[in-house]
Coordinates of C-alpha atoms and ligand atoms in Angstrom, one line a residue:
M1 CA 141.8 125.6 105.6
T2 CA 138.7 126.6 103.7
D3 CA 135.2 125.2 104.4
Q4 CA 135.5 123.3 101.1
D5 CA 138.7 121.5 102.3
K6 CA 137.0 120.2 105.4
T7 CA 134.1 118.5 103.5
R8 CA 134.3 114.7 103.8
Q9 CA 133.4 112.5 100.9
I10 CA 130.8 109.9 101.9
T11 CA 130.7 106.7 100.0
I12 CA 127.2 105.9 98.6
F13 CA 126.6 102.1 98.7
D14 CA 123.3 101.5 96.8
T15 CA 121.5 98.3 97.7
T16 CA 118.3 98.8 95.5
L17 CA 119.1 95.7 93.6
R18 CA 119.6 93.5 96.7
D19 CA 117.8 94.7 99.8
G20 CA 115.4 96.8 97.7
E21 CA 114.6 94.0 95.3
Q22 CA 114.1 91.4 98.1
A23 CA 111.2 93.5 99.5
P24 CA 107.7 92.2 98.9
G25 CA 106.4 93.4 95.5
C26 CA 109.7 94.8 94.4
S27 CA 111.1 92.0 92.3
M28 CA 112.7 92.8 89.0
N29 CA 113.5 90.7 86.1
L30 CA 117.0 90.5 84.6
Q31 CA 116.4 93.1 81.9
E32 CA 114.9 95.5 84.5
K33 CA 117.9 95.0 86.9
L34 CA 120.3 95.8 84.0
E35 CA 118.4 99.0 83.3
V36 CA 118.5 100.0 86.9
A37 CA 122.2 99.1 87.2
K38 CA 123.0 101.3 84.2
R39 CA 121.1 104.2 85.7
L40 CA 122.7 103.8 89.1
E41 CA 126.1 104.0 87.4
K42 CA 125.0 107.2 85.7
L43 CA 123.8 108.6 89.0
G44 CA 127.3 108.1 90.3
V45 CA 126.9 105.6 93.2
D46 CA 130.3 104.4 94.5
V47 CA 129.2 100.8 95.2
M48 CA 126.1 99.0 93.9
E49 CA 125.1 95.8 95.6
A50 CA 123.8 93.8 92.7
G51 CA 122.3 90.8 94.5
F52 CA 122.7 87.8 96.8
P53 CA 124.3 85.3 94.4
I54 CA 123.7 82.1 96.4
S55 CA 120.0 82.9 97.0
S56 CA 118.8 81.7 93.6
P57 CA 120.2 80.8 90.1
G58 CA 118.4 83.9 88.8
D59 CA 120.2 86.1 91.3
L60 CA 123.6 84.6 90.4
E61 CA 122.9 85.2 86.7
S62 CA 121.8 88.8 87.3
V63 CA 124.9 89.7 89.4
K64 CA 127.0 88.1 86.7
A65 CA 125.3 90.2 84.0
I66 CA 125.5 93.4 86.0
A67 CA 129.2 92.8 86.8
G68 CA 129.8 92.4 83.1
I69 CA 128.4 95.8 82.1
V70 CA 129.1 98.2 85.0
K71 CA 132.5 99.8 84.8
D72 CA 132.4 103.0 86.8
C73 CA 131.6 101.7 90.2
T74 CA 132.3 98.8 92.6
V75 CA 129.8 95.9 92.2
A76 CA 129.1 94.0 95.4
G77 CA 127.6 90.6 96.0
L78 CA 126.1 89.6 99.4
C79 CA 127.2 86.3 101.0
R80 CA 126.5 84.7 104.3
S81 CA 129.7 83.7 106.2
L82 CA 129.8 80.4 104.4
E83 CA 132.3 79.1 101.8
K84 CA 129.6 78.0 99.4
D85 CA 128.1 81.6 99.5
I86 CA 131.5 83.2 99.0
D87 CA 132.2 80.8 96.1
A88 CA 128.9 81.9 94.4
G89 CA 129.8 85.5 95.1
R90 CA 133.3 85.0 93.5
E91 CA 131.7 83.3 90.4
A92 CA 129.1 86.1 90.1
L93 CA 131.6 88.9 90.3
A94 CA 134.3 87.3 88.1
R95 CA 133.8 89.9 85.3
A96 CA 133.5 93.0 87.6
A97 CA 135.9 95.8 87.0
R98 CA 135.8 96.5 90.8
P99 CA 134.4 93.6 92.7
R100 CA 133.4 93.6 96.4
I101 CA 132.5 90.5 98.5
H102 CA 130.1 91.5 101.3
V103 CA 129.9 88.9 104.0
F104 CA 127.6 89.1 107.0
L105 CA 126.9 87.4 110.3
A106 CA 124.6 88.4 113.2
T107 CA 126.2 89.6 116.4
S108 CA 123.1 90.3 118.7
P109 CA 122.3 87.9 121.6
I110 CA 118.9 87.1 120.2
H111 CA 120.2 86.3 116.7
M112 CA 123.2 84.3 118.0
E113 CA 121.1 82.2 120.4
Y114 CA 117.9 81.6 118.3
K115 CA 118.9 81.9 114.7
L116 CA 122.6 80.9 114.5
K117 CA 122.6 78.7 117.6
M118 CA 126.2 79.8 118.1
N119 CA 128.1 81.3 121.1
P120 CA 130.1 84.6 120.7
D121 CA 133.4 82.8 120.4
Q122 CA 132.0 80.6 117.6
V123 CA 130.7 83.8 115.8
V124 CA 134.2 85.4 116.0
E125 CA 135.8 82.2 114.6
R126 CA 133.3 82.0 111.7
V127 CA 133.8 85.7 110.9
I128 CA 137.6 85.3 110.7
S129 CA 137.4 82.3 108.5
A130 CA 134.8 83.8 106.2
V131 CA 136.7 87.1 105.7
K132 CA 140.0 85.2 105.2
Y133 CA 138.3 83.0 102.6
A134 CA 136.8 85.9 100.8
K135 CA 140.1 87.8 100.9
K136 CA 141.7 85.0 98.8
F137 CA 139.6 86.0 95.8
C138 CA 138.9 89.7 96.3
S139 CA 140.9 92.5 97.8
D140 CA 137.8 94.5 98.7
V141 CA 135.9 92.7 101.4
E142 CA 133.1 94.2 103.5
F143 CA 131.9 92.6 106.8
S144 CA 128.5 93.4 108.3
A145 CA 127.5 92.6 111.9
E146 CA 123.8 91.9 111.3
D147 CA 121.6 93.4 114.0
A148 CA 124.5 95.5 115.3
S149 CA 122.3 98.1 116.9
R150 CA 120.9 95.4 119.3
S151 CA 124.4 93.9 119.9
D152 CA 126.8 94.5 122.8
P153 CA 128.9 97.4 121.4
D154 CA 132.1 95.9 122.8
F155 CA 131.4 92.6 121.1
V156 CA 130.9 94.4 117.8
C157 CA 134.3 96.1 118.3
R158 CA 135.9 92.7 119.0
V159 CA 134.3 91.1 115.9
F160 CA 135.2 94.1 113.7
G161 CA 138.8 94.1 115.0
E162 CA 139.1 90.4 114.0
A163 CA 137.4 91.0 110.6
I164 CA 139.8 93.9 109.8
K165 CA 142.8 91.7 110.9
A166 CA 141.5 89.0 108.6
G167 CA 141.3 91.5 105.7
A168 CA 138.0 93.4 105.8
T169 CA 138.4 96.8 104.3
T170 CA 134.9 98.0 105.2
V171 CA 133.0 97.2 108.4
N172 CA 129.2 97.8 108.4
I173 CA 126.9 98.6 111.4
P174 CA 123.4 97.6 110.4
D175 CA 120.3 98.7 112.3
T176 CA 118.7 95.6 110.8
V177 CA 115.3 96.0 112.5
G178 CA 115.1 99.8 112.5
Y179 CA 115.2 100.0 116.3
A180 CA 117.7 102.7 117.0
M181 CA 117.2 106.4 117.8
P182 CA 119.3 109.0 116.0
G183 CA 121.3 110.3 119.0
E184 CA 121.8 106.8 120.3
F185 CA 122.8 105.4 116.9
G186 CA 125.2 108.3 116.2
R187 CA 126.9 107.6 119.6
L188 CA 127.1 103.9 118.9
V189 CA 128.8 104.5 115.6
G190 CA 131.3 106.9 117.2
Y191 CA 132.0 104.4 120.0
I192 CA 132.5 101.5 117.7
R193 CA 134.8 103.6 115.4
E194 CA 136.9 104.6 118.4
H195 CA 137.2 101.3 120.1
T196 CA 137.6 98.9 117.2
P197 CA 141.2 97.6 117.2
G198 CA 142.8 98.5 113.8
G199 CA 139.7 100.6 113.0
E200 CA 141.9 103.4 111.6
G201 CA 142.7 101.2 108.6
A202 CA 139.1 100.5 107.6
K203 CA 136.0 102.3 106.4
F204 CA 133.0 102.4 108.7
S205 CA 129.6 102.0 107.1
V206 CA 126.0 102.0 108.3
H207 CA 122.9 100.2 106.9
V208 CA 119.6 101.4 108.5
H209 CA 116.1 100.1 108.1
N210 CA 113.0 102.4 108.4
D211 CA 110.7 100.5 110.8
L212 CA 110.3 103.6 112.9
G213 CA 110.6 106.1 110.0
L214 CA 114.1 107.0 111.2
A215 CA 116.4 105.5 108.6
V216 CA 117.5 108.7 107.1
A217 CA 117.8 110.5 110.4
N218 CA 119.9 107.6 111.8
S219 CA 122.2 107.6 108.7
L220 CA 122.8 111.3 109.0
A221 CA 123.5 110.9 112.8
A222 CA 126.0 108.2 111.8
I223 CA 127.7 110.6 109.4
E224 CA 128.0 113.2 112.2
H225 CA 129.8 110.6 114.2
G226 CA 132.3 109.6 111.5
A227 CA 130.6 107.0 109.3
D228 CA 132.3 106.9 105.9
Q229 CA 129.8 104.9 103.9
I230 CA 126.0 104.9 103.8
E231 CA 124.0 102.0 102.5
C232 CA 120.7 103.1 101.0
T233 CA 118.2 102.5 98.2
I234 CA 116.3 104.5 95.6
N235 CA 112.9 105.6 96.9
G236 CA 113.8 103.9 100.2
I237 CA 112.6 100.5 99.0
G238 CA 113.7 97.5 101.1
E239 CA 112.7 94.9 103.6
R240 CA 109.5 95.8 105.6
A241 CA 109.4 99.6 105.9
G242 CA 112.4 99.9 103.7
N243 CA 115.9 101.2 103.8
A244 CA 117.3 104.7 104.1
S245 CA 116.4 106.6 101.0
L246 CA 119.4 107.5 98.8
E247 CA 117.8 110.7 97.4
E248 CA 117.0 112.0 100.9
I249 CA 120.5 111.4 102.3
V250 CA 122.2 112.8 99.2
M251 CA 120.1 115.9 99.1
A252 CA 120.4 116.4 102.9
L253 CA 124.2 116.3 102.5
R254 CA 124.2 118.6 99.5
V255 CA 121.8 121.2 101.0
R256 CA 123.3 121.1 104.5
R257 CA 126.9 120.6 103.6
D258 CA 127.6 123.7 105.7
Y259 CA 126.3 121.8 108.8
L260 CA 127.2 118.2 108.0
K261 CA 130.6 119.0 106.4
A262 CA 130.2 116.1 104.1
D263 CA 129.0 115.4 100.5
T264 CA 128.9 112.7 97.9
R265 CA 129.9 112.4 94.3
I266 CA 126.3 111.7 93.2
D267 CA 125.1 113.6 90.1
T268 CA 121.9 114.9 91.8
T269 CA 120.3 115.8 88.4
Q270 CA 120.0 112.1 87.8
I271 CA 117.9 111.5 91.0
Y272 CA 114.4 112.0 89.6
G273 CA 114.9 109.9 86.5
T274 CA 116.4 107.0 88.6
S275 CA 113.5 107.2 91.1
R276 CA 111.0 107.1 88.2
L277 CA 112.7 104.1 86.6
V278 CA 112.8 102.1 89.9
S279 CA 109.1 102.9 90.5
Q280 CA 108.2 101.9 87.0
V281 CA 110.1 98.6 87.0
T282 CA 109.0 97.5 90.5
G283 CA 105.4 98.8 90.1
V284 CA 105.8 100.4 93.5
K285 CA 104.5 104.0 93.4
V286 CA 106.2 106.9 95.2
Q287 CA 103.9 108.5 97.7
P288 CA 103.0 112.1 96.5
N289 CA 104.4 113.8 99.6
K290 CA 107.7 111.8 99.6
A291 CA 110.7 114.1 100.1
I292 CA 112.7 115.0 97.0
V293 CA 111.0 112.8 94.4
G294 CA 107.2 112.8 95.4
D295 CA 104.8 114.6 93.0
N296 CA 104.2 117.3 95.6
A297 CA 107.8 117.8 96.7
F298 CA 108.1 121.0 94.8
A299 CA 104.4 121.9 94.5
H300 CA 103.3 125.2 96.2
E301 CA 99.6 125.3 96.8
A302 CA 99.0 128.0 99.4
G303 CA 98.6 131.5 97.8
I304 CA 101.1 133.0 100.2
H305 CA 103.7 130.4 99.3
Q306 CA 103.1 130.8 95.6
H307 CA 103.5 134.6 95.9
G308 CA 106.8 134.1 97.8
V309 CA 108.1 131.6 95.3
L310 CA 107.3 133.9 92.4
V311 CA 109.1 136.8 94.0
N312 CA 112.1 134.8 95.1
R313 CA 112.1 130.9 95.0
A314 CA 114.3 130.7 98.0
T315 CA 111.5 131.9 100.2
Y316 CA 109.9 128.5 100.2
E317 CA 112.4 126.3 98.4
I318 CA 115.6 125.0 100.0
M319 CA 116.6 123.3 96.7
T320 CA 115.5 123.7 93.1
P321 CA 113.5 121.0 91.3
E322 CA 116.2 121.2 88.5
S323 CA 118.9 120.2 91.0
V324 CA 117.2 116.8 91.4
G325 CA 116.4 116.5 87.7
I326 CA 112.8 117.7 87.6
S327 CA 112.4 119.8 84.6
K328 CA 110.1 122.7 85.0
N329 CA 110.2 123.5 81.3
Q330 CA 107.0 125.2 80.4
M331 CA 107.2 124.9 76.6
V332 CA 104.2 122.8 75.4
L333 CA 104.8 119.9 73.1
G334 CA 102.0 119.0 70.8
K335 CA 101.3 117.8 67.3
H336 CA 103.1 120.7 65.7
S337 CA 106.3 120.2 67.6
G338 CA 109.2 119.1 65.5
R339 CA 112.0 116.7 66.0
H340 CA 114.3 119.3 67.4
A341 CA 111.9 120.4 70.2
F342 CA 111.3 116.7 71.0
E343 CA 115.1 115.9 71.2
D344 CA 115.6 119.0 73.3
R345 CA 113.0 117.9 75.7
L346 CA 114.5 114.4 75.9
S347 CA 117.9 115.8 76.9
A348 CA 116.3 118.2 79.4
L349 CA 114.7 115.2 81.0
G350 CA 118.1 113.4 81.1
L351 CA 116.8 110.7 78.7
S352 CA 119.1 109.4 76.1
V353 CA 118.2 106.9 73.4
D354 CA 120.0 105.4 70.4
P355 CA 119.1 106.9 66.9
Q356 CA 116.9 103.9 66.0
T357 CA 114.8 104.1 69.2
L358 CA 114.6 107.9 68.7
E359 CA 113.0 107.2 65.3
R360 CA 110.4 104.9 66.9
I361 CA 109.5 107.1 69.8
F362 CA 109.3 110.2 67.7
A363 CA 106.7 108.4 65.5
E364 CA 104.9 107.3 68.7
F365 CA 105.0 110.9 70.0
K366 CA 103.4 112.1 66.8
D367 CA 100.6 109.5 67.2
L368 CA 100.0 110.5 70.8
A369 CA 100.0 114.2 69.9
D370 CA 97.3 113.5 67.4
K371 CA 95.1 112.0 70.2
K372 CA 96.1 114.4 73.0
K373 CA 96.4 118.2 72.6
V374 CA 99.4 118.5 74.9
V375 CA 102.1 115.8 75.5
S376 CA 103.5 116.1 79.0
D377 CA 107.0 115.3 80.3
R378 CA 105.5 112.2 82.0
D379 CA 104.1 111.1 78.6
I380 CA 107.5 111.4 77.1
E381 CA 109.1 109.5 80.0
A382 CA 106.5 106.7 79.4
L383 CA 107.4 106.5 75.7
V384 CA 111.1 106.2 76.5
M385 CA 110.6 103.6 79.2
G386 CA 108.4 101.6 76.9
A387 CA 111.0 101.7 74.1
A388 CA 113.9 100.8 76.4
S389 CA 112.7 97.2 77.1
M390 CA 115.2 94.6 76.1
V391 CA 112.7 91.7 76.5
P392 CA 112.0 90.1 73.1
E393 CA 108.4 90.4 72.0
T394 CA 107.3 86.8 71.9
W395 CA 103.8 88.1 71.7
K396 CA 102.6 91.3 70.2
L397 CA 99.2 92.9 70.5
D398 CA 97.5 93.0 67.1
Q399 CA 93.8 93.7 67.7
W400 CA 91.3 93.7 70.5
A401 CA 87.7 94.3 71.2
V402 CA 85.6 94.1 74.4
N403 CA 81.8 93.9 74.8
T404 CA 80.7 94.7 78.3
G405 CA 77.7 95.8 80.2
S406 CA 76.0 95.7 83.6
A407 CA 74.0 92.4 83.3
L408 CA 75.6 90.1 80.8
G409 CA 79.2 89.9 81.9
A410 CA 82.0 90.8 79.4
T411 CA 83.3 89.2 76.2
G412 CA 86.8 89.9 75.2
T413 CA 88.3 89.2 71.8
I414 CA 92.0 89.4 71.1
R415 CA 94.4 88.7 68.3
L416 CA 98.1 88.3 69.1
Q417 CA 101.0 88.0 66.8
Y418 CA 103.5 85.3 67.8
K419 CA 107.3 85.8 67.2
D420 CA 107.1 83.6 64.1
G421 CA 104.7 86.0 62.5
T422 CA 101.6 83.9 62.8
R423 CA 98.4 85.4 64.3
R424 CA 96.3 83.8 66.9
K425 CA 92.8 84.9 67.9
Q426 CA 90.7 84.0 71.0
V427 CA 87.3 85.0 72.5
S428 CA 86.6 84.6 76.1
M429 CA 83.9 85.5 78.7
G430 CA 84.9 87.0 81.9
D431 CA 84.0 89.0 85.0
G432 CA 84.5 92.4 83.4
P433 CA 86.5 93.6 80.4
I434 CA 90.0 93.0 81.8
D435 CA 89.2 89.6 83.1
S436 CA 87.7 88.5 79.8
I437 CA 90.7 89.7 77.8
F438 CA 93.3 88.3 80.2
K439 CA 91.6 84.9 80.0
A440 CA 91.6 85.0 76.2
I441 CA 95.4 85.8 76.3
N442 CA 96.0 82.9 78.7
Q443 CA 94.2 80.6 76.3
I444 CA 96.4 81.7 73.4
I445 CA 99.7 81.4 75.3
G446 CA 98.7 78.1 76.9
K447 CA 99.7 79.2 80.4
D448 CA 97.6 80.3 83.4
P449 CA 99.7 82.7 85.5
E450 CA 98.1 84.3 88.5
L451 CA 97.5 88.0 88.5
E452 CA 99.2 89.1 91.7
L453 CA 98.9 92.9 91.2
Y454 CA 96.9 95.0 88.9
E455 CA 97.1 98.8 89.3
I456 CA 95.8 101.5 87.0
G457 CA 96.5 105.2 87.2
A458 CA 96.7 108.3 85.1
I459 CA 100.1 109.6 83.9
T460 CA 99.0 113.2 84.3
G461 CA 95.8 114.7 85.6
G462 CA 92.7 115.4 83.5
S463 CA 90.5 113.3 81.3
A464 CA 92.9 113.5 78.3
S465 CA 95.6 111.7 80.4
Q466 CA 97.1 108.4 79.3
G467 CA 96.2 105.4 81.4
E468 CA 99.2 103.6 82.9
T469 CA 98.8 100.1 84.1
M470 CA 101.1 98.0 86.2
V471 CA 100.7 94.2 86.5
K472 CA 102.6 91.5 88.3
I473 CA 102.0 87.9 87.4
T474 CA 103.1 84.8 89.2
L475 CA 103.8 81.2 88.0
D476 CA 105.4 78.5 90.0
D477 CA 106.6 81.0 92.6
R478 CA 108.3 83.3 90.1
H479 CA 107.1 86.8 89.4
W480 CA 107.2 89.1 86.4
N481 CA 106.1 92.8 86.1
G482 CA 104.7 94.5 83.1
R483 CA 103.7 98.1 82.3
G484 CA 101.5 99.5 79.6
V485 CA 100.5 103.0 78.6
S486 CA 97.7 104.0 76.3
T487 CA 95.0 106.7 75.9
D488 CA 92.6 103.7 76.4
V489 CA 92.7 102.1 79.8
V490 CA 91.7 98.6 78.5
E491 CA 94.5 98.8 75.9
S492 CA 97.1 100.0 78.6
S493 CA 96.0 96.9 80.7
I494 CA 96.5 94.6 77.7
K495 CA 99.9 96.0 76.9
A496 CA 101.0 95.7 80.6
Y497 CA 99.8 92.0 80.7
I498 CA 101.5 91.2 77.4
A499 CA 104.8 92.9 78.7
A500 CA 104.7 90.7 81.8
I501 CA 103.9 87.6 79.7
N502 CA 106.9 88.4 77.4
A503 CA 109.2 88.8 80.4
M504 CA 107.9 85.4 81.6
E505 CA 108.4 83.7 78.3
W506 CA 111.9 85.1 78.0
E507 CA 113.0 84.0 81.5
L508 CA 111.4 80.5 81.1
G509 CA 113.0 80.2 77.6
T510 CA 109.6 79.4 76.0
Ligands
KIV1 O1 119.6 94.6 107.3 C1 120.7 94.0 107.3 O2 121.3 93.7 108.4 C2 121.3 93.6 106.1 C3 122.7 93.0 106.1 C4 122.8 91.8 105.3 C5 123.6 94.1 105.7 O3 120.7 93.7 105.0
ZN2 ZN1 119.1 95.3 105.3

């Protein structure tokens, strides 16, 4: 048998749209979830958990919409072990090409006593009835023993044995609170696998949180002890300190396939673009030193390293930036670049747009190239992301002006175009230029959302960089994100605010 033959295929279960999205500050609107879902499909995940359908009408609708467009991977919906949850899951997944109902119930003493107020026998009974009920509607049923890492391993084996008998095809071992140590977790997975009655007929999965920074290490330890499926998220987003990061697990498997004897079917060249998209739609930035997708992941600063890399990249690089979709294309795009060069760069960046959008962003690229000498890959990504929005433009920026200074406060004037073509103008005073303009916008739209997050950064380094603004607004406990890019930071802020307002108007149907 060759080395290749011995490589196991690990199932990648992505939960960016469920566990990731439920993390503070990571909410996405419907259009953003659809964009991410399409990108995850292109990345090649085996299963995507699209949401928790019973948790809100919005979640139910978004799982439905995702199930309707995704064809190349399984779409899962999370449900508590309750019939009403499973009914919502079934409704949400009705159009999925490959649906999976994912039910869960806690098995640790602390959760059973204080949260569920159930004894172990009652837990077993509830699991059996929930899995049997789910199985009536869906052949693919996953059962998760919440807080498994703090549960009695023999009790987990008993629960899993019953779940499998009732029809579960995958059983999942979560380290819900990120408590486990790698060696210990690996052994736990091996033990449960070996001692679960009927375990040979099911897939074993793990779902690890990152409270001690060990989510990826624990997931890899689980693979070494026979786990078949890994639950993870893009950029590691998720509850509290997050979930295991998909890109780190996938690249560890790809780079150390010799050692781990396992791999995935992920198209790794899609990793960087997917990471950028998730960061842009959630407004959660990736730390610069983050493995695989951080800005510094492939940057060599020390002279001795630079020399080594120039002579032979393998001296200091265990994988190439291109292998994760980071283009190191050095050809400069500027105002003399033609359409061909622009299209070539788009495809090198893994970005595809329809011909109409291409027209629009090529014109925007020319405008930008007039203002900036060099248009970077990041600028191009920003143009494409901006153009990809499916949210209708209820409000469009027409004109703006700000008068500001040290003593007198700021006065902002803005004119917006409404969807019916009419233009509305407003002047407002405020505490600084952004405050004055945002107040004027609120007066025009007749709503007063709270500004929950306002972040401004530069797309590339240098004073010629475009400003990129992220905002998050809240109204009646609902949240919307917006992003704006411009060579002028006030304008990028206005664009971001209007994008969030448009997402709000769209969802509220106003
Ligand atoms: O962390 C956890 O235990 C979960 C389960 C619902 C799988 O997210
Ligand atoms: Zn979780």
